[in-house]
Amino acid sequence: MEMTPGTRVRPTEELKAELKAALTGVGVVLPSLRVDPVTGASDEPFALVALGRCNVGTAQKLVAVLRACGGGAGEGGGA
């Protein structure tokens, strides 16, 4: 099966929808969440999910959710 922009973007669109639902389920809304159109039209096997930008309140919610799930270190515990 030849990979076309449509076949590269469709699985990513489905995953983006799943991610949006999961984030919404824990109270996090990423307003700029989308499929990256540039990688969807490129030779990449699949388009990328662009998480986008968010305000400080949303970033704080995301940090809290990730920490509650056991992800990440304490304050300022970067990579």
PDB file of N, CA, C and O in Angstrom:
ATOM      1  N   MET A   1       0.843  -1.180   0.000  1.00  0.00           N
ATOM      2  CA  MET A   1       0.000   0.000   0.000  1.00  0.00           C
ATOM      3  C   MET A   1       0.889   1.245   0.000  1.00  0.00           C
ATOM      4  O   MET A   1       1.775   1.395   0.822  1.00  0.00           O
ATOM      5  N   GLU A   2       0.630   2.125  -0.932  1.00  0.00           N
ATOM      6  CA  GLU A   2       1.412   3.353  -1.024  1.00  0.00           C
ATOM      7  C   GLU A   2       0.994   4.323   0.077  1.00  0.00           C
ATOM      8  O   GLU A   2      -0.178   4.495   0.370  1.00  0.00           O
ATOM      9  N   MET A   3       1.994   4.938   0.717  1.00  0.00           N
ATOM     10  CA  MET A   3       1.718   5.920   1.760  1.00  0.00           C
ATOM     11  C   MET A   3       1.431   7.257   1.097  1.00  0.00           C
ATOM     12  O   MET A   3       2.286   7.821   0.420  1.00  0.00           O
ATOM     13  N   THR A   4       0.234   7.745   1.265  1.00  0.00           N
ATOM     14  CA  THR A   4      -0.168   9.047   0.747  1.00  0.00           C
ATOM     15  C   THR A   4      -0.354   9.980   1.935  1.00  0.00           C
ATOM     16  O   THR A   4      -0.418   9.515   3.077  1.00  0.00           O
ATOM     17  N   PRO A   5      -0.474  11.286   1.690  1.00  0.00           N
ATOM     18  CA  PRO A   5      -0.729  12.172   2.831  1.00  0.00           C
ATOM     19  C   PRO A   5      -1.949  11.734   3.640  1.00  0.00           C
ATOM     20  O   PRO A   5      -1.937  11.797   4.863  1.00  0.00           O
ATOM     21  N   GLY A   6      -2.984  11.249   2.989  1.00  0.00           N
ATOM     22  CA  GLY A   6      -4.179  10.800   3.710  1.00  0.00           C
ATOM     23  C   GLY A   6      -3.923   9.599   4.602  1.00  0.00           C
ATOM     24  O   GLY A   6      -4.399   9.543   5.732  1.00  0.00           O
ATOM     25  N   THR A   7      -3.141   8.633   4.110  1.00  0.00           N
ATOM     26  CA  THR A   7      -2.868   7.444   4.921  1.00  0.00           C
ATOM     27  C   THR A   7      -1.870   7.740   6.028  1.00  0.00           C
ATOM     28  O   THR A   7      -1.832   7.035   7.021  1.00  0.00           O
ATOM     29  N   ARG A   8      -1.072   8.799   5.874  1.00  0.00           N
ATOM     30  CA  ARG A   8      -0.145   9.190   6.940  1.00  0.00           C
ATOM     31  C   ARG A   8      -0.853  10.000   8.019  1.00  0.00           C
ATOM     32  O   ARG A   8      -0.491   9.950   9.176  1.00  0.00           O
ATOM     33  N   VAL A   9      -1.861  10.769   7.641  1.00  0.00           N
ATOM     34  CA  VAL A   9      -2.528  11.667   8.578  1.00  0.00           C
ATOM     35  C   VAL A   9      -3.637  10.962   9.350  1.00  0.00           C
ATOM     36  O   VAL A   9      -3.842  11.215  10.532  1.00  0.00           O
ATOM     37  N   ARG A  10      -4.362  10.040   8.726  1.00  0.00           N
ATOM     38  CA  ARG A  10      -5.517   9.409   9.367  1.00  0.00           C
ATOM     39  C   ARG A  10      -5.188   8.773  10.717  1.00  0.00           C
ATOM     40  O   ARG A  10      -5.862   9.056  11.716  1.00  0.00           O
ATOM     41  N   PRO A  11      -4.145   7.930  10.832  1.00  0.00           N
ATOM     42  CA  PRO A  11      -3.838   7.360  12.155  1.00  0.00           C
ATOM     43  C   PRO A  11      -3.463   8.427  13.177  1.00  0.00           C
ATOM     44  O   PRO A  11      -3.777   8.299  14.354  1.00  0.00           O
ATOM     45  N   THR A  12      -2.808   9.482  12.708  1.00  0.00           N
ATOM     46  CA  THR A  12      -2.425  10.552  13.613  1.00  0.00           C
ATOM     47  C   THR A  12      -3.657  11.319  14.084  1.00  0.00           C
ATOM     48  O   THR A  12      -3.748  11.701  15.248  1.00  0.00           O
ATOM     49  N   GLU A  13      -4.624  11.540  13.217  1.00  0.00           N
ATOM     50  CA  GLU A  13      -5.880  12.200  13.597  1.00  0.00           C
ATOM     51  C   GLU A  13      -6.592  11.381  14.674  1.00  0.00           C
ATOM     52  O   GLU A  13      -7.111  11.923  15.643  1.00  0.00           O
ATOM     53  N   GLU A  14      -6.611  10.060  14.495  1.00  0.00           N
ATOM     54  CA  GLU A  14      -7.258   9.184  15.481  1.00  0.00           C
ATOM     55  C   GLU A  14      -6.538   9.253  16.824  1.00  0.00           C
ATOM     56  O   GLU A  14      -7.171   9.338  17.881  1.00  0.00           O
ATOM     57  N   LEU A  15      -5.220   9.235  16.794  1.00  0.00           N
ATOM     58  CA  LEU A  15      -4.438   9.318  18.024  1.00  0.00           C
ATOM     59  C   LEU A  15      -4.623  10.668  18.702  1.00  0.00           C
ATOM     60  O   LEU A  15      -4.747  10.759  19.915  1.00  0.00           O
ATOM     61  N   LYS A  16      -4.662  11.750  17.898  1.00  0.00           N
ATOM     62  CA  LYS A  16      -4.889  13.084  18.452  1.00  0.00           C
ATOM     63  C   LYS A  16      -6.243  13.135  19.166  1.00  0.00           C
ATOM     64  O   LYS A  16      -6.357  13.690  20.260  1.00  0.00           O
ATOM     65  N   ALA A  17      -7.254  12.528  18.579  1.00  0.00           N
ATOM     66  CA  ALA A  17      -8.579  12.497  19.208  1.00  0.00           C
ATOM     67  C   ALA A  17      -8.543  11.720  20.520  1.00  0.00           C
ATOM     68  O   ALA A  17      -9.149  12.132  21.520  1.00  0.00           O
ATOM     69  N   GLU A  18      -7.819  10.604  20.543  1.00  0.00           N
ATOM     70  CA  GLU A  18      -7.680   9.822  21.777  1.00  0.00           C
ATOM     71  C   GLU A  18      -6.941  10.627  22.850  1.00  0.00           C
ATOM     72  O   GLU A  18      -7.321  10.619  24.019  1.00  0.00           O
ATOM     73  N   LEU A  19      -5.876  11.303  22.442  1.00  0.00           N
ATOM     74  CA  LEU A  19      -5.102  12.128  23.378  1.00  0.00           C
ATOM     75  C   LEU A  19      -5.955  13.257  23.931  1.00  0.00           C
ATOM     76  O   LEU A  19      -5.958  13.510  25.134  1.00  0.00           O
ATOM     77  N   LYS A  20      -6.713  13.915  23.055  1.00  0.00           N
ATOM     78  CA  LYS A  20      -7.585  15.007  23.494  1.00  0.00           C
ATOM     79  C   LYS A  20      -8.605  14.507  24.507  1.00  0.00           C
ATOM     80  O   LYS A  20      -8.833  15.134  25.547  1.00  0.00           O
ATOM     81  N   ALA A  21      -9.211  13.356  24.238  1.00  0.00           N
ATOM     82  CA  ALA A  21     -10.198  12.790  25.160  1.00  0.00           C
ATOM     83  C   ALA A  21      -9.565  12.432  26.498  1.00  0.00           C
ATOM     84  O   ALA A  21     -10.134  12.700  27.563  1.00  0.00           O
ATOM     85  N   ALA A  22      -8.376  11.837  26.455  1.00  0.00           N
ATOM     86  CA  ALA A  22      -7.691  11.467  27.702  1.00  0.00           C
ATOM     87  C   ALA A  22      -7.319  12.697  28.517  1.00  0.00           C
ATOM     88  O   ALA A  22      -7.505  12.715  29.740  1.00  0.00           O
ATOM     89  N   LEU A  23      -6.812  13.719  27.859  1.00  0.00           N
ATOM     90  CA  LEU A  23      -6.447  14.947  28.565  1.00  0.00           C
ATOM     91  C   LEU A  23      -7.688  15.634  29.131  1.00  0.00           C
ATOM     92  O   LEU A  23      -7.684  16.082  30.276  1.00  0.00           O
ATOM     93  N   THR A  24      -8.742  15.692  28.350  1.00  0.00           N
ATOM     94  CA  THR A  24      -9.988  16.301  28.819  1.00  0.00           C
ATOM     95  C   THR A  24     -10.521  15.541  30.025  1.00  0.00           C
ATOM     96  O   THR A  24     -11.031  16.145  30.976  1.00  0.00           O
ATOM     97  N   GLY A  25     -10.360  14.230  30.024  1.00  0.00           N
ATOM     98  CA  GLY A  25     -10.823  13.400  31.134  1.00  0.00           C
ATOM     99  C   GLY A  25     -10.146  13.704  32.455  1.00  0.00           C
ATOM    100  O   GLY A  25     -10.696  13.436  33.520  1.00  0.00           O
ATOM    101  N   VAL A  26      -8.949  14.283  32.384  1.00  0.00           N
ATOM    102  CA  VAL A  26      -8.240  14.657  33.624  1.00  0.00           C
ATOM    103  C   VAL A  26      -8.189  16.170  33.804  1.00  0.00           C
ATOM    104  O   VAL A  26      -7.410  16.689  34.598  1.00  0.00           O
ATOM    105  N   GLY A  27      -9.021  16.871  33.042  1.00  0.00           N
ATOM    106  CA  GLY A  27      -9.145  18.312  33.224  1.00  0.00           C
ATOM    107  C   GLY A  27      -8.114  19.170  32.529  1.00  0.00           C
ATOM    108  O   GLY A  27      -7.934  20.327  32.879  1.00  0.00           O
ATOM    109  N   VAL A  28      -7.428  18.619  31.544  1.00  0.00           N
ATOM    110  CA  VAL A  28      -6.402  19.383  30.822  1.00  0.00           C
ATOM    111  C   VAL A  28      -6.881  19.597  29.382  1.00  0.00           C
ATOM    112  O   VAL A  28      -7.212  18.637  28.692  1.00  0.00           O
ATOM    113  N   VAL A  29      -6.903  20.854  28.956  1.00  0.00           N
ATOM    114  CA  VAL A  29      -7.278  21.184  27.581  1.00  0.00           C
ATOM    115  C   VAL A  29      -6.102  21.886  26.925  1.00  0.00           C
ATOM    116  O   VAL A  29      -5.650  22.926  27.411  1.00  0.00           O
ATOM    117  N   LEU A  30      -5.591  21.288  25.858  1.00  0.00           N
ATOM    118  CA  LEU A  30      -4.529  21.924  25.074  1.00  0.00           C
ATOM    119  C   LEU A  30      -5.199  22.544  23.849  1.00  0.00           C
ATOM    120  O   LEU A  30      -5.544  21.841  22.898  1.00  0.00           O
ATOM    121  N   PRO A  31      -5.402  23.857  23.863  1.00  0.00           N
ATOM    122  CA  PRO A  31      -6.188  24.499  22.809  1.00  0.00           C
ATOM    123  C   PRO A  31      -5.573  24.418  21.419  1.00  0.00           C
ATOM    124  O   PRO A  31      -6.286  24.505  20.424  1.00  0.00           O
ATOM    125  N   SER A  32      -4.278  24.219  21.339  1.00  0.00           N
ATOM    126  CA  SER A  32      -3.612  24.179  20.034  1.00  0.00           C
ATOM    127  C   SER A  32      -3.302  22.754  19.563  1.00  0.00           C
ATOM    128  O   SER A  32      -2.577  22.572  18.581  1.00  0.00           O
ATOM    129  N   LEU A  33      -3.829  21.757  20.240  1.00  0.00           N
ATOM    130  CA  LEU A  33      -3.571  20.355  19.874  1.00  0.00           C
ATOM    131  C   LEU A  33      -4.067  20.105  18.451  1.00  0.00           C
ATOM    132  O   LEU A  33      -5.222  20.386  18.132  1.00  0.00           O
ATOM    133  N   ARG A  34      -3.180  19.597  17.593  1.00  0.00           N
ATOM    134  CA  ARG A  34      -3.554  19.377  16.199  1.00  0.00           C
ATOM    135  C   ARG A  34      -2.569  18.429  15.538  1.00  0.00           C
ATOM    136  O   ARG A  34      -1.519  18.119  16.095  1.00  0.00           O
ATOM    137  N   VAL A  35      -2.922  17.999  14.357  1.00  0.00           N
ATOM    138  CA  VAL A  35      -1.996  17.248  13.523  1.00  0.00           C
ATOM    139  C   VAL A  35      -1.180  18.262  12.736  1.00  0.00           C
ATOM    140  O   VAL A  35      -1.726  19.204  12.152  1.00  0.00           O
ATOM    141  N   ASP A  36       0.129  18.088  12.731  1.00  0.00           N
ATOM    142  CA  ASP A  36       1.016  19.007  12.024  1.00  0.00           C
ATOM    143  C   ASP A  36       0.868  18.802  10.517  1.00  0.00           C
ATOM    144  O   ASP A  36       1.189  17.733  10.000  1.00  0.00           O
ATOM    145  N   PRO A  37       0.362  19.805   9.801  1.00  0.00           N
ATOM    146  CA  PRO A  37       0.115  19.632   8.371  1.00  0.00           C
ATOM    147  C   PRO A  37       1.388  19.491   7.539  1.00  0.00           C
ATOM    148  O   PRO A  37       1.373  18.843   6.495  1.00  0.00           O
ATOM    149  N   VAL A  38       2.486  20.061   8.002  1.00  0.00           N
ATOM    150  CA  VAL A  38       3.731  19.980   7.235  1.00  0.00           C
ATOM    151  C   VAL A  38       4.231  18.539   7.195  1.00  0.00           C
ATOM    152  O   VAL A  38       4.571  18.012   6.139  1.00  0.00           O
ATOM    153  N   THR A  39       4.264  17.869   8.353  1.00  0.00           N
ATOM    154  CA  THR A  39       4.736  16.484   8.349  1.00  0.00           C
ATOM    155  C   THR A  39       3.708  15.559   7.698  1.00  0.00           C
ATOM    156  O   THR A  39       4.069  14.509   7.185  1.00  0.00           O
ATOM    157  N   GLY A  40       2.450  15.954   7.696  1.00  0.00           N
ATOM    158  CA  GLY A  40       1.434  15.160   7.015  1.00  0.00           C
ATOM    159  C   GLY A  40       1.623  15.138   5.511  1.00  0.00           C
ATOM    160  O   GLY A  40       1.237  14.191   4.837  1.00  0.00           O
ATOM    161  N   ALA A  41       2.227  16.192   4.988  1.00  0.00           N
ATOM    162  CA  ALA A  41       2.455  16.286   3.547  1.00  0.00           C
ATOM    163  C   ALA A  41       3.885  15.903   3.160  1.00  0.00           C
ATOM    164  O   ALA A  41       4.231  15.928   1.986  1.00  0.00           O
ATOM    165  N   SER A  42       4.704  15.539   4.137  1.00  0.00           N
ATOM    166  CA  SER A  42       6.106  15.223   3.856  1.00  0.00           C
ATOM    167  C   SER A  42       6.278  13.727   3.597  1.00  0.00           C
ATOM    168  O   SER A  42       5.316  12.984   3.491  1.00  0.00           O
ATOM    169  N   ASP A  43       7.523  13.319   3.522  1.00  0.00           N
ATOM    170  CA  ASP A  43       7.843  11.910   3.305  1.00  0.00           C
ATOM    171  C   ASP A  43       7.908  11.120   4.603  1.00  0.00           C
ATOM    172  O   ASP A  43       8.249   9.938   4.591  1.00  0.00           O
ATOM    173  N   GLU A  44       7.621  11.767   5.744  1.00  0.00           N
ATOM    174  CA  GLU A  44       7.617  11.064   7.025  1.00  0.00           C
ATOM    175  C   GLU A  44       6.561   9.960   6.980  1.00  0.00           C
ATOM    176  O   GLU A  44       5.518  10.114   6.345  1.00  0.00           O
ATOM    177  N   PRO A  45       6.792   8.839   7.674  1.00  0.00           N
ATOM    178  CA  PRO A  45       5.813   7.749   7.641  1.00  0.00           C
ATOM    179  C   PRO A  45       4.460   8.152   8.228  1.00  0.00           C
ATOM    180  O   PRO A  45       3.436   7.700   7.761  1.00  0.00           O
ATOM    181  N   PHE A  46       4.466   9.002   9.239  1.00  0.00           N
ATOM    182  CA  PHE A  46       3.222   9.473   9.839  1.00  0.00           C
ATOM    183  C   PHE A  46       3.379  10.940  10.214  1.00  0.00           C
ATOM    184  O   PHE A  46       4.471  11.393  10.540  1.00  0.00           O
ATOM    185  N   ALA A  47       2.273  11.653  10.194  1.00  0.00           N
ATOM    186  CA  ALA A  47       2.289  13.055  10.612  1.00  0.00           C
ATOM    187  C   ALA A  47       2.547  13.133  12.114  1.00  0.00           C
ATOM    188  O   ALA A  47       2.237  12.203  12.857  1.00  0.00           O
ATOM    189  N   LEU A  48       3.088  14.250  12.558  1.00  0.00           N
ATOM    190  CA  LEU A  48       3.329  14.467  13.980  1.00  0.00           C
ATOM    191  C   LEU A  48       2.112  15.090  14.640  1.00  0.00           C
ATOM    192  O   LEU A  48       1.342  15.800  14.003  1.00  0.00           O
ATOM    193  N   VAL A  49       1.953  14.842  15.933  1.00  0.00           N
ATOM    194  CA  VAL A  49       0.934  15.519  16.728  1.00  0.00           C
ATOM    195  C   VAL A  49       1.601  16.745  17.329  1.00  0.00           C
ATOM    196  O   VAL A  49       2.596  16.635  18.037  1.00  0.00           O
ATOM    197  N   ALA A  50       1.057  17.915  17.017  1.00  0.00           N
ATOM    198  CA  ALA A  50       1.570  19.167  17.576  1.00  0.00           C
ATOM    199  C   ALA A  50       0.782  19.464  18.847  1.00  0.00           C
ATOM    200  O   ALA A  50      -0.430  19.627  18.807  1.00  0.00           O
ATOM    201  N   LEU A  51       1.481  19.471  19.982  1.00  0.00           N
ATOM    202  CA  LEU A  51       0.808  19.723  21.256  1.00  0.00           C
ATOM    203  C   LEU A  51       0.480  21.201  21.425  1.00  0.00           C
ATOM    204  O   LEU A  51      -0.443  21.548  22.154  1.00  0.00           O
ATOM    205  N   GLY A  52       1.211  22.055  20.748  1.00  0.00           N
ATOM    206  CA  GLY A  52       0.890  23.470  20.743  1.00  0.00           C
ATOM    207  C   GLY A  52       1.281  24.209  22.001  1.00  0.00           C
ATOM    208  O   GLY A  52       2.044  23.737  22.830  1.00  0.00           O
ATOM    209  N   ARG A  53       0.710  25.387  22.133  1.00  0.00           N
ATOM    210  CA  ARG A  53       1.012  26.266  23.254  1.00  0.00           C
ATOM    211  C   ARG A  53      -0.156  26.265  24.224  1.00  0.00           C
ATOM    212  O   ARG A  53      -1.290  25.970  23.855  1.00  0.00           O
ATOM    213  N   CYS A  54       0.136  26.601  25.472  1.00  0.00           N
ATOM    214  CA  CYS A  54      -0.928  26.691  26.477  1.00  0.00           C
ATOM    215  C   CYS A  54      -0.551  27.762  27.493  1.00  0.00           C
ATOM    216  O   CYS A  54       0.596  28.159  27.602  1.00  0.00           O
ATOM    217  N   ASN A  55      -1.548  28.180  28.257  1.00  0.00           N
ATOM    218  CA  ASN A  55      -1.279  29.196  29.277  1.00  0.00           C
ATOM    219  C   ASN A  55      -0.703  28.542  30.534  1.00  0.00           C
ATOM    220  O   ASN A  55      -0.627  27.312  30.642  1.00  0.00           O
ATOM    221  N   VAL A  56      -0.309  29.363  31.490  1.00  0.00           N
ATOM    222  CA  VAL A  56       0.329  28.873  32.708  1.00  0.00           C
ATOM    223  C   VAL A  56      -0.606  27.951  33.490  1.00  0.00           C
ATOM    224  O   VAL A  56      -0.182  26.911  33.999  1.00  0.00           O
ATOM    225  N   GLY A  57      -1.881  28.289  33.571  1.00  0.00           N
ATOM    226  CA  GLY A  57      -2.832  27.455  34.306  1.00  0.00           C
ATOM    227  C   GLY A  57      -2.932  26.049  33.726  1.00  0.00           C
ATOM    228  O   GLY A  57      -2.955  25.062  34.458  1.00  0.00           O
ATOM    229  N   THR A  58      -2.962  25.967  32.401  1.00  0.00           N
ATOM    230  CA  THR A  58      -3.021  24.661  31.751  1.00  0.00           C
ATOM    231  C   THR A  58      -1.730  23.893  31.984  1.00  0.00           C
ATOM    232  O   THR A  58      -1.751  22.680  32.241  1.00  0.00           O
ATOM    233  N   ALA A  59      -0.601  24.572  31.909  1.00  0.00           N
ATOM    234  CA  ALA A  59       0.686  23.914  32.167  1.00  0.00           C
ATOM    235  C   ALA A  59       0.735  23.378  33.595  1.00  0.00           C
ATOM    236  O   ALA A  59       1.219  22.262  33.839  1.00  0.00           O
ATOM    237  N   GLN A  60       0.215  24.143  34.553  1.00  0.00           N
ATOM    238  CA  GLN A  60       0.188  23.685  35.947  1.00  0.00           C
ATOM    239  C   GLN A  60      -0.712  22.450  36.099  1.00  0.00           C
ATOM    240  O   GLN A  60      -0.355  21.514  36.820  1.00  0.00           O
ATOM    241  N   LYS A  61      -1.861  22.441  35.427  1.00  0.00           N
ATOM    242  CA  LYS A  61      -2.743  21.268  35.474  1.00  0.00           C
ATOM    243  C   LYS A  61      -2.040  20.045  34.900  1.00  0.00           C
ATOM    244  O   LYS A  61      -2.127  18.948  35.450  1.00  0.00           O
ATOM    245  N   LEU A  62      -1.350  20.242  33.788  1.00  0.00           N
ATOM    246  CA  LEU A  62      -0.650  19.134  33.155  1.00  0.00           C
ATOM    247  C   LEU A  62       0.450  18.593  34.064  1.00  0.00           C
ATOM    248  O   LEU A  62       0.589  17.370  34.220  1.00  0.00           O
ATOM    249  N   VAL A  63       1.194  19.462  34.705  1.00  0.00           N
ATOM    250  CA  VAL A  63       2.231  19.038  35.655  1.00  0.00           C
ATOM    251  C   VAL A  63       1.591  18.233  36.791  1.00  0.00           C
ATOM    252  O   VAL A  63       2.084  17.170  37.177  1.00  0.00           O
ATOM    253  N   ALA A  64       0.487  18.729  37.333  1.00  0.00           N
ATOM    254  CA  ALA A  64      -0.173  18.037  38.445  1.00  0.00           C
ATOM    255  C   ALA A  64      -0.651  16.650  38.035  1.00  0.00           C
ATOM    256  O   ALA A  64      -0.482  15.679  38.785  1.00  0.00           O
ATOM    257  N   VAL A  65      -1.214  16.542  36.846  1.00  0.00           N
ATOM    258  CA  VAL A  65      -1.697  15.244  36.368  1.00  0.00           C
ATOM    259  C   VAL A  65      -0.536  14.278  36.175  1.00  0.00           C
ATOM    260  O   VAL A  65      -0.602  13.112  36.583  1.00  0.00           O
ATOM    261  N   LEU A  66       0.531  14.748  35.571  1.00  0.00           N
ATOM    262  CA  LEU A  66       1.691  13.881  35.348  1.00  0.00           C
ATOM    263  C   LEU A  66       2.316  13.438  36.668  1.00  0.00           C
ATOM    264  O   LEU A  66       2.687  12.273  36.828  1.00  0.00           O
ATOM    265  N   ARG A  67       2.407  14.337  37.615  1.00  0.00           N
ATOM    266  CA  ARG A  67       2.960  13.968  38.928  1.00  0.00           C
ATOM    267  C   ARG A  67       2.055  12.972  39.641  1.00  0.00           C
ATOM    268  O   ARG A  67       2.540  12.050  40.286  1.00  0.00           O
ATOM    269  N   ALA A  68       0.743  13.151  39.533  1.00  0.00           N
ATOM    270  CA  ALA A  68      -0.193  12.229  40.162  1.00  0.00           C
ATOM    271  C   ALA A  68      -0.078  10.830  39.565  1.00  0.00           C
ATOM    272  O   ALA A  68      -0.361   9.838  40.247  1.00  0.00           O
ATOM    273  N   CYS A  69       0.359  10.765  38.324  1.00  0.00           N
ATOM    274  CA  CYS A  69       0.536   9.471  37.658  1.00  0.00           C
ATOM    275  C   CYS A  69       1.933   8.897  37.897  1.00  0.00           C
ATOM    276  O   CYS A  69       2.305   7.875  37.311  1.00  0.00           O
ATOM    277  N   GLY A  70       2.705   9.578  38.723  1.00  0.00           N
ATOM    278  CA  GLY A  70       4.041   9.084  39.049  1.00  0.00           C
ATOM    279  C   GLY A  70       5.109   9.553  38.089  1.00  0.00           C
ATOM    280  O   GLY A  70       6.219   9.069  38.117  1.00  0.00           O
ATOM    281  N   GLY A  71       4.776  10.504  37.241  1.00  0.00           N
ATOM    282  CA  GLY A  71       5.751  10.993  36.283  1.00  0.00           C
ATOM    283  C   GLY A  71       6.446  12.240  36.755  1.00  0.00           C
ATOM    284  O   GLY A  71       5.855  13.109  37.370  1.00  0.00           O
ATOM    285  N   GLY A  72       7.716  12.317  36.520  1.00  0.00           N
ATOM    286  CA  GLY A  72       8.465  13.541  36.816  1.00  0.00           C
ATOM    287  C   GLY A  72       8.968  13.601  38.241  1.00  0.00           C
ATOM    288  O   GLY A  72       8.503  12.929  39.134  1.00  0.00           O
ATOM    289  N   ALA A  73       9.944  14.446  38.399  1.00  0.00           N
ATOM    290  CA  ALA A  73      10.544  14.670  39.711  1.00  0.00           C
ATOM    291  C   ALA A  73       9.806  15.784  40.430  1.00  0.00           C
ATOM    292  O   ALA A  73       8.819  16.302  39.945  1.00  0.00           O
ATOM    293  N   GLY A  74      10.306  16.170  41.575  1.00  0.00           N
ATOM    294  CA  GLY A  74       9.716  17.255  42.348  1.00  0.00           C
ATOM    295  C   GLY A  74       9.922  18.592  41.679  1.00  0.00           C
ATOM    296  O   GLY A  74      10.279  18.678  40.510  1.00  0.00           O
ATOM    297  N   GLU A  75       9.711  19.659  42.410  1.00  0.00           N
ATOM    298  CA  GLU A  75       9.845  21.017  41.880  1.00  0.00           C
ATOM    299  C   GLU A  75      11.178  21.203  41.183  1.00  0.00           C
ATOM    300  O   GLU A  75      12.220  20.858  41.710  1.00  0.00           O
ATOM    301  N   GLY A  76      11.103  21.746  39.983  1.00  0.00           N
ATOM    302  CA  GLY A  76      12.320  22.068  39.252  1.00  0.00           C
ATOM    303  C   GLY A  76      13.129  20.867  38.826  1.00  0.00           C
ATOM    304  O   GLY A  76      14.263  20.992  38.448  1.00  0.00           O
ATOM    305  N   GLY A  77      12.557  19.678  38.874  1.00  0.00           N
ATOM    306  CA  GLY A  77      13.295  18.466  38.540  1.00  0.00           C
ATOM    307  C   GLY A  77      13.294  18.187  37.056  1.00  0.00           C
ATOM    308  O   GLY A  77      12.710  17.230  36.605  1.00  0.00           O
ATOM    309  N   GLY A  78      13.946  19.022  36.296  1.00  0.00           N
ATOM    310  CA  GLY A  78      13.979  18.885  34.849  1.00  0.00           C
ATOM    311  C   GLY A  78      14.633  17.602  34.399  1.00  0.00           C
ATOM    312  O   GLY A  78      14.915  16.704  35.176  1.00  0.00           O
ATOM    313  N   ALA A  79      14.902  17.533  33.126  1.00  0.00           N
ATOM    314  CA  ALA A  79      15.427  16.317  32.506  1.00  0.00           C
ATOM    315  C   ALA A  79      16.785  15.928  32.963  1.00  0.00           C
ATOM    316  O   ALA A  79      17.633  16.523  33.368  1.00  0.00           O
TER     317      ALA A  79
END
